Amino acid sequence: MASILLTIGEPILSDVISRLVDKATTSDFLHFVRKENLEVEIKKWRKTLTNLNAVLADAEKKKTTSEASNSVKEWLTDLRAIVYDVEDVFDELNYEALHRNFIAEPEASSCSSKMQALIPSCCSSFSLSNVKFGSKLKDITTRLEEIVKQKNDLALLQEKLKERLSLKKFLIVVDDVWNENVDDWETLCLPFITGVPGCKILVTTRNKFVMTTMNVTPHHLEQLSVKDCVLIMQDYALGEMDVGEAYNKAENIFHLSFVSSRYDILKRFKNISELKKLRTFLALYRRIEEILFGERMLSYDILHTILPELKFLKVLSLYRYAISELPNNIDLLKLLRYLDLSWSHITRLPHSVAALHNLQTLILYQCSYLVELPRNIINLTELHKLDLADTKNLLEMPSGIRSLTKLQTLSKFIVSKGDKHQIRELQGLTRLRGKLSIYGLDNVQDIKDVRSANLKGKERLDNIALIWSNEFYDSRNAELEMQVLDLLEPNKNLKVIKIESYGGNEFSSWLGNPCFANLERVTLLRCKKCKSLPSLGRLPLLKYMFIEENDGVERVGPEFFSGSKSFPMLDTLEFDNMDFLARLKNVQAWEKQS
């Protein structure tokens, strides 16, 4: 265990408090706590946290001085523990509200028996009125009141520091400053005005506005080399901590990261259950170990016994472990927000995953064994990111994905053979951004469904791949596929476009339209029926163009170049496996044009 234990960087406490205060003011949250007769207690917490946040920045600054260090650090440690407990309660309340909604909705539906099948069999033993939960709330309130009393003592530390520094020469280092408030800076400097001439205050910051606030002489530092950065990260993230010291303070360890080994067995994690409030379980790996040992194995006991016991986990990463399943009781981790299973051997997720109502991120990147998603995954209404990139054996999407209206990242969407109207589910996913790959476009039957997808209106998508089946069977409808491509016109912020195995006879007019002024990369792959290329020469920022196996293209004509000033920014052009190249006679013309 000594080789894996590490408390990693904490989130900024003031940000956590601000998020909790904001949460406590939302209408849905207030409605729920009011119904459960918890409003009075929650309002007390909100007021206290707001007041504490006002002095938190000053306390963080005082933590950097040796005189105030111990007292302030102890206060901040206590405050962090309380804030985390408040956050856990808020997450429990959010979980319960969502869980009740999913139970109530089927009861109000005429097809309740069908919908009930989508709800995990786990029943909610959580009761807001039970004695244990009520006691927990009162305990947090008492601790918050105590921490407020303690904060008043912090002002005395500043006076004490001022006395100690009087008529002495000193160098004070204030590291990683982001606060731009002039009053805060002047307050911080009050204890230092009693020093003798020659005293210095050294400030480090990555914020240029801080220099203006402090009215100091700047000294710009060069960036570290990549090699030096790696050495620092290895020393920090992969170093060792004394286990005895760590477990003596187990109640204050919230985050755990470790370098996964070839065989991670129970003995390596035998004491982890002592970390009662663990919030992060993060598996790391080193590239050299992957080369030497390949896959990593995780003990069945760790996965199925130890991890479900860590009830306060919010971040769980099992990155690159060769696990083929999750425990069925994964729903015990009801506060979980982040689940990373990338590069694992997962074939299916248990239906109980859908009971993780707080889950915001689910990463299944490079899960090449994954064959299906549970139908009730649509219950994860808090989900912001669903990464399905490079899941080559995942050929279907569950119906109802449109209900995940908070999704910002959906790297892969599949139009399934069994659901010919499925593409219209993209209509409700208005927050999508980044990259989206749409597979199975040859399964589209109704052009109205494509119009509903409204890619043109999703302005934060800047990387789009449109992919048909690479089997050009006789039933493929070239006319329909041309209409599909026409209606899948993206928004004007597009930077990258890939069209693969398209079966239409010509490309859409929007492809090459100069209004796509941000388009930098175009890939046309296996569009075998198109006889000519689109007018890509008009794209002002196009830098990379890759065209492969477009066997129907007979020539590269003027329409491709679009005038004498075509391809002003083109850096790379690749033609590969193009039949017409063997008989191309206008190579010189191409050279002149380019």
XYZ file of C-alpha atoms in Angstrom, residues 9-488:
480
model
C -4.357 18.292 -5.424
C -7.555 19.451 -3.721
C -10.161 21.458 -5.603
C -10.223 25.144 -4.693
C -12.354 25.298 -1.575
C -13.926 28.669 -2.340
C -15.139 27.285 -5.677
C -16.750 24.306 -3.950
C -18.505 26.619 -1.480
C -19.685 28.943 -4.258
C -21.127 25.981 -6.137
C -22.956 24.786 -3.014
C -24.395 28.248 -2.336
C -25.616 28.422 -5.943
C -27.127 24.951 -5.653
C -28.959 25.950 -2.467
C -30.704 28.775 -4.323
C -32.017 26.826 -7.343
C -35.794 26.532 -7.525
C -35.880 22.728 -7.976
C -33.606 22.155 -4.995
C -35.536 24.561 -2.756
C -38.825 22.983 -3.784
C -37.574 19.538 -2.773
C -36.073 20.548 0.610
C -39.186 22.589 1.389
C -41.345 19.544 0.771
C -39.102 17.514 3.081
C -39.181 20.184 5.839
C -35.454 20.850 5.488
C -35.617 24.414 4.225
C -34.770 26.104 7.545
C -31.633 24.018 8.034
C -30.476 24.471 4.423
C -30.949 28.246 4.604
C -28.778 28.343 7.733
C -26.063 26.469 5.881
C -26.298 28.775 2.875
C -25.927 31.901 4.999
C -23.032 30.479 7.006
C -21.184 29.244 3.914
C -21.592 32.632 2.230
C -20.022 34.353 5.246
C -17.218 31.829 5.448
C -16.405 32.241 1.785
C -15.894 35.954 2.362
C -12.938 35.284 4.697
C -11.642 32.159 2.974
C -9.318 33.925 0.506
C -7.624 35.786 3.366
C -7.213 32.566 5.316
C -5.604 30.870 2.318
C -3.073 33.723 2.095
C -2.264 33.532 5.793
C -1.602 29.842 5.371
C 1.590 30.740 3.455
C 3.249 32.338 6.501
C 5.058 30.140 9.007
C 3.667 31.888 12.089
C 0.045 31.512 11.074
C 0.540 28.289 9.212
C -0.420 25.688 11.793
C -3.526 27.408 13.135
C -4.827 28.490 9.763
C -4.098 25.152 8.112
C -5.933 23.356 10.897
C -8.927 25.681 10.472
C -8.923 25.185 6.704
C -8.667 21.413 7.120
C -11.680 21.410 9.439
C -13.590 23.691 7.077
C -12.829 21.484 4.090
C -14.118 18.405 5.916
C -17.378 20.192 6.803
C -17.826 21.572 3.275
C -17.341 18.091 1.827
C -19.988 16.755 4.227
C -22.378 19.503 3.115
C -21.638 18.615 -0.513
C -22.370 14.953 0.202
C -25.718 15.856 1.778
C -26.616 18.007 -1.228
C -25.719 15.133 -3.547
C -27.824 12.734 -1.474
C -30.770 15.129 -1.698
C -30.268 15.483 -5.449
C -30.056 11.699 -5.816
C -33.248 11.186 -3.833
C -35.156 13.823 -5.809
C -34.167 12.264 -9.140
C -34.808 8.719 -7.899
C -38.308 9.622 -6.758
C -39.012 11.233 -10.127
C -38.141 8.018 -11.954
C -40.363 6.025 -9.624
C -43.249 8.480 -9.891
C -43.199 8.854 -13.688
C -44.013 5.202 -14.500
C -46.876 5.263 -11.995
C -48.387 8.209 -13.873
C -47.874 6.550 -17.252
C -50.301 4.293 -19.055
C -47.387 2.037 -19.976
C -46.034 1.820 -16.438
C -45.105 -1.842 -16.607
C -42.867 -1.245 -19.615
C -41.187 1.801 -18.080
C -40.796 0.147 -14.689
C -38.502 -2.384 -16.340
C -36.078 0.436 -17.063
C -35.747 1.345 -13.382
C -33.099 -0.614 -11.431
C -34.460 -3.087 -8.943
C -32.637 -1.345 -6.113
C -35.176 0.299 -3.852
C -34.449 3.486 -1.976
C -33.700 2.782 1.657
C -32.762 6.426 2.006
C -35.241 8.369 4.140
C -34.910 12.070 4.806
C -36.960 11.761 7.941
C -35.029 8.949 9.586
C -33.155 9.536 12.815
C -29.716 8.921 11.339
C -30.109 11.522 8.598
C -31.615 14.071 10.985
C -28.714 13.587 13.354
C -26.287 14.102 10.470
C -27.879 17.451 9.599
C -27.741 18.671 13.192
C -24.108 17.598 13.496
C -23.136 19.586 10.394
C -25.006 22.649 11.660
C -23.173 22.450 15.002
C -19.801 22.091 13.283
C -20.531 25.048 10.999
C -21.362 27.215 14.021
C -18.115 26.149 15.673
C -16.029 26.888 12.590
C -17.541 30.401 12.435
C -16.423 31.026 16.006
C -12.926 29.856 15.146
C -12.637 32.194 12.165
C -12.842 35.193 14.486
C -9.605 34.046 16.071
C -7.811 34.275 12.727
C -7.731 38.059 12.862
C -5.588 37.818 15.989
C -2.988 35.869 14.017
C -2.382 38.830 11.756
C -1.567 41.076 14.706
C 0.703 38.410 16.144
C 2.554 38.113 12.838
C 2.934 41.891 12.688
C 4.627 41.884 16.106
C 7.007 39.069 15.157
C 8.162 40.827 11.975
C 8.610 44.246 13.557
C 12.096 45.740 12.864
C 13.276 42.544 11.147
C 14.515 41.908 7.624
C 12.549 39.238 5.793
C 11.675 37.687 2.438
C 8.026 36.695 2.021
C 7.006 34.412 -0.867
C 3.332 34.495 -1.903
C 2.846 31.697 -4.421
C 0.310 31.278 -7.256
C -1.785 34.406 -6.695
C -5.000 34.868 -8.710
C -6.868 37.428 -6.611
C -7.079 40.789 -8.421
C -8.709 42.691 -5.535
C -6.632 45.708 -4.420
C -8.182 45.772 -0.931
C -7.303 42.120 -0.349
C -3.699 42.799 -1.363
C -3.416 45.766 1.002
C -4.894 43.722 3.842
C -2.398 40.935 3.218
C 0.517 43.399 3.358
C -0.456 45.009 6.692
C 1.738 42.736 8.851
C 4.744 43.420 6.614
C 4.940 47.224 6.950
C 6.888 47.003 10.213
C 9.961 45.442 8.620
C 13.293 47.235 8.084
C 14.463 48.568 4.654
C 15.505 45.792 2.310
C 12.538 43.500 3.013
C 11.072 41.875 -0.088
C 7.807 40.232 -1.087
C 8.088 37.757 -3.962
C 4.821 36.985 -5.735
C 4.288 34.264 -8.348
C 1.270 34.393 -10.626
C -0.004 33.334 -14.039
C -2.466 36.226 -14.153
C -1.141 39.424 -15.753
C -3.836 41.529 -14.046
C -2.424 40.590 -10.634
C 0.742 42.557 -11.506
C -1.361 45.656 -12.135
C -3.219 45.207 -8.855
C -0.005 44.878 -6.848
C 1.933 47.562 -8.702
C 5.067 45.419 -8.779
C 8.003 44.951 -11.141
C 7.359 41.872 -13.274
C 9.954 39.227 -14.171
C 8.695 36.871 -16.869
C 9.861 33.244 -16.596
C 10.375 30.902 -19.521
C 8.333 27.724 -19.693
C 9.818 24.492 -18.371
C 10.969 21.989 -20.941
C 8.806 18.919 -21.512
C 11.503 16.778 -19.909
C 11.522 18.876 -16.734
C 7.720 18.828 -16.577
C 7.718 15.037 -16.779
C 10.303 14.780 -13.988
C 8.238 17.024 -11.734
C 5.047 15.076 -12.419
C 6.794 11.774 -11.777
C 8.121 13.026 -8.472
C 4.758 14.458 -7.411
C 2.187 12.080 -8.842
C 4.130 8.838 -8.693
C 6.068 9.304 -5.494
C 5.478 7.476 -2.234
C 3.931 8.528 1.068
C 4.626 7.012 4.450
C 1.661 4.750 5.173
C 1.859 5.106 8.924
C 1.633 8.878 8.701
C -1.113 8.651 6.111
C -3.388 6.384 8.130
C -2.864 8.380 11.301
C -4.725 11.118 9.436
C -7.082 8.879 7.484
C -10.096 11.059 8.238
C -8.498 13.895 6.254
C -7.623 11.877 3.154
C -10.201 12.495 0.467
C -8.324 11.729 -2.732
C -6.270 8.703 -3.745
C -4.246 8.150 -6.894
C -1.862 5.320 -7.651
C 0.157 3.814 -10.450
C -1.574 0.628 -11.511
C 0.639 -2.453 -11.611
C 0.418 -5.555 -13.767
C -1.518 -7.408 -11.060
C -3.355 -5.274 -8.500
C -4.452 -7.712 -5.810
C -6.343 -7.259 -2.560
C -3.185 -7.134 -0.440
C -2.163 -3.873 -2.098
C -5.420 -2.188 -1.069
C -6.099 -4.005 2.202
C -6.301 -0.839 4.347
C -8.255 1.337 1.967
C -11.480 0.786 3.902
C -9.985 2.963 6.654
C -10.347 5.958 4.344
C -13.967 6.486 5.299
C -14.487 9.712 3.336
C -12.525 8.845 0.200
C -13.891 10.807 -2.759
C -11.402 9.979 -5.541
C -10.026 6.593 -6.644
C -7.792 7.301 -9.624
C -5.741 4.678 -11.458
C -2.704 6.068 -13.311
C -0.280 4.331 -15.619
C 3.177 4.892 -17.031
C 3.811 4.371 -20.706
C 6.942 2.300 -20.097
C 4.981 -0.173 -17.960
C 2.412 -0.586 -20.710
C 5.185 -1.462 -23.154
C 6.759 -3.943 -20.747
C 3.689 -5.574 -19.218
C 0.718 -4.798 -21.471
C -2.664 -5.186 -19.808
C -3.291 -4.615 -16.112
C -5.403 -6.919 -13.994
C -7.569 -5.841 -11.050
C -8.565 -8.301 -8.351
C -12.215 -9.431 -8.289
C -12.345 -8.669 -4.556
C -11.240 -5.070 -5.075
C -13.761 -4.478 -7.840
C -16.730 -6.280 -6.311
C -16.144 -5.893 -2.562
C -13.847 -2.973 -1.733
C -14.971 -0.315 -4.222
C -18.750 -0.577 -3.547
C -17.991 0.078 0.132
C -16.502 3.505 -0.619
C -19.879 5.222 -0.372
C -18.537 8.777 -0.726
C -16.703 8.221 -4.009
C -17.340 10.935 -6.564
C -14.516 10.070 -8.994
C -13.737 6.469 -10.008
C -11.184 5.746 -12.717
C -10.401 2.151 -13.712
C -8.429 3.266 -16.743
C -6.749 0.447 -18.722
C -7.725 -2.343 -16.365
C -8.664 -5.527 -18.244
C -12.007 -5.846 -16.443
C -14.980 -7.257 -18.342
C -17.752 -6.224 -15.957
C -18.747 -3.846 -13.204
C -20.266 -5.065 -9.945
C -24.066 -5.211 -9.999
C -24.143 -3.157 -6.813
C -22.330 -0.219 -8.433
C -25.476 1.773 -7.576
C -24.256 1.877 -3.954
C -21.929 4.650 -5.106
C -24.859 7.016 -5.397
C -22.699 10.158 -5.077
C -20.527 9.162 -8.061
C -20.088 11.908 -10.659
C -17.225 10.625 -12.808
C -16.679 7.069 -14.077
C -13.787 6.259 -16.415
C -13.675 2.753 -17.914
C -11.624 3.623 -20.992
C -9.484 0.878 -22.557
C -11.166 -1.759 -20.380
C -12.677 -5.067 -21.561
C -16.200 -4.104 -20.524
C -18.799 -5.829 -22.716
C -21.950 -4.560 -21.012
C -22.783 -2.193 -18.196
C -25.097 -3.474 -15.465
C -28.597 -1.990 -15.385
C -27.796 -0.634 -11.914
C -25.554 1.993 -13.535
C -28.733 3.885 -14.381
C -29.318 4.445 -10.646
C -26.212 6.667 -10.441
C -28.350 9.774 -10.665
C -25.472 12.147 -9.855
C -23.265 10.801 -12.663
C -22.065 13.582 -14.968
C -19.218 11.896 -16.874
C -19.116 8.361 -18.310
C -16.014 7.518 -20.344
C -16.040 4.341 -22.428
C -13.325 5.405 -24.848
C -11.576 2.505 -26.616
C -13.819 -0.090 -24.963
C -13.543 -2.256 -28.055
C -15.401 -5.200 -26.430
C -18.475 -3.127 -25.586
C -21.494 -4.451 -27.524
C -24.424 -2.602 -25.971
C -25.522 0.081 -23.554
C -28.284 -0.627 -21.025
C -31.707 0.598 -22.158
C -32.198 2.484 -18.916
C -29.062 4.588 -19.395
C -31.534 7.283 -20.420
C -32.258 7.686 -16.677
C -28.879 9.405 -16.230
C -30.361 12.841 -16.750
C -27.409 14.649 -15.087
C -24.980 13.246 -17.672
C -22.833 15.914 -19.357
C -20.303 13.679 -21.102
C -20.757 10.261 -22.721
C -17.556 9.280 -24.522
C -18.102 6.331 -26.870
C -15.239 7.003 -29.263
C -13.575 3.944 -30.805
C -16.127 1.444 -29.494
C -16.026 -0.558 -32.719
C -18.414 -3.320 -31.604
C -21.108 -0.975 -30.319
C -23.615 -0.981 -33.172
C -26.791 0.299 -31.516
C -27.958 3.109 -29.273
C -30.788 2.773 -26.754
C -34.003 4.554 -27.677
C -34.768 7.717 -25.759
C -31.245 9.163 -25.746
C -32.890 12.539 -26.411
C -33.865 12.662 -22.715
C -30.213 13.289 -21.799
C -30.707 16.989 -22.443
C -27.637 18.065 -20.424
C -25.241 16.174 -22.690
C -22.401 18.344 -23.951
C -20.166 15.558 -25.234
C -21.533 12.641 -27.248
C -18.642 11.416 -29.368
C -20.614 8.675 -31.136
C -24.242 8.416 -32.241
C -25.600 5.382 -34.085
C -28.654 5.169 -36.297
C -29.653 1.594 -35.531
C -31.162 -0.775 -38.066
C -34.025 -1.504 -35.717
C -34.976 2.147 -35.220
C -35.210 3.938 -38.548
C -36.378 7.192 -36.904
C -33.544 7.297 -34.369
C -31.616 10.194 -35.895
C -34.343 12.613 -34.855
C -33.304 12.027 -31.222
C -30.439 14.433 -31.867
C -33.017 17.201 -31.964
C -33.238 17.457 -28.171
C -29.466 17.408 -27.600
C -29.020 21.143 -28.061
C -25.924 21.517 -25.840
C -23.618 19.246 -27.839
C -20.145 20.590 -28.477
C -16.784 19.434 -29.787
C -16.836 16.249 -31.871
C -19.797 14.168 -33.008
C -19.584 11.066 -35.223
C -22.886 9.800 -36.665
C -22.790 6.154 -37.796
C -25.342 4.089 -39.721
C -26.696 6.866 -41.920
C -27.615 4.219 -44.531
C -30.337 3.115 -42.076
C -32.219 6.412 -42.379
C -35.598 5.902 -44.050
C -37.477 9.166 -43.555
C -35.905 12.459 -44.645
C -38.058 14.351 -42.123
C -36.126 12.696 -39.304
C -32.840 14.087 -40.676
C -34.258 17.595 -40.791
C -35.199 17.240 -37.099
C -31.581 16.444 -36.165
C -30.742 20.101 -36.892
C -26.935 19.941 -37.038
C -26.965 23.450 -38.447
C -28.392 24.766 -35.202
C -25.801 23.077 -32.961
C -23.282 25.891 -33.115
C -20.790 24.444 -30.617
C -20.097 21.327 -32.684
C -16.851 21.980 -34.579
C -15.818 18.430 -35.577
C -18.326 16.208 -37.383
C -18.043 12.784 -39.021
C -20.895 11.500 -41.216
C -20.532 7.755 -41.767
C -22.545 5.287 -43.850
C -21.993 1.521 -44.089
C -18.899 0.535 -46.055
C -20.968 -2.177 -47.743
C -22.404 -0.752 -50.978
C -25.244 -3.235 -51.315
C -27.856 -2.904 -54.084
C -30.595 -1.639 -51.787
C -28.643 1.527 -51.012
C -30.685 4.496 -52.262
C -28.329 7.046 -53.848
C -31.028 9.713 -54.137
C -32.040 9.356 -50.480
C -28.412 9.511 -49.345
C -27.916 12.745 -51.304
C -30.929 14.234 -49.514
C -29.599 13.029 -46.155
C -26.229 14.712 -46.754
C -27.956 17.917 -47.879
C -29.949 18.118 -44.643
C -26.969 17.284 -42.426
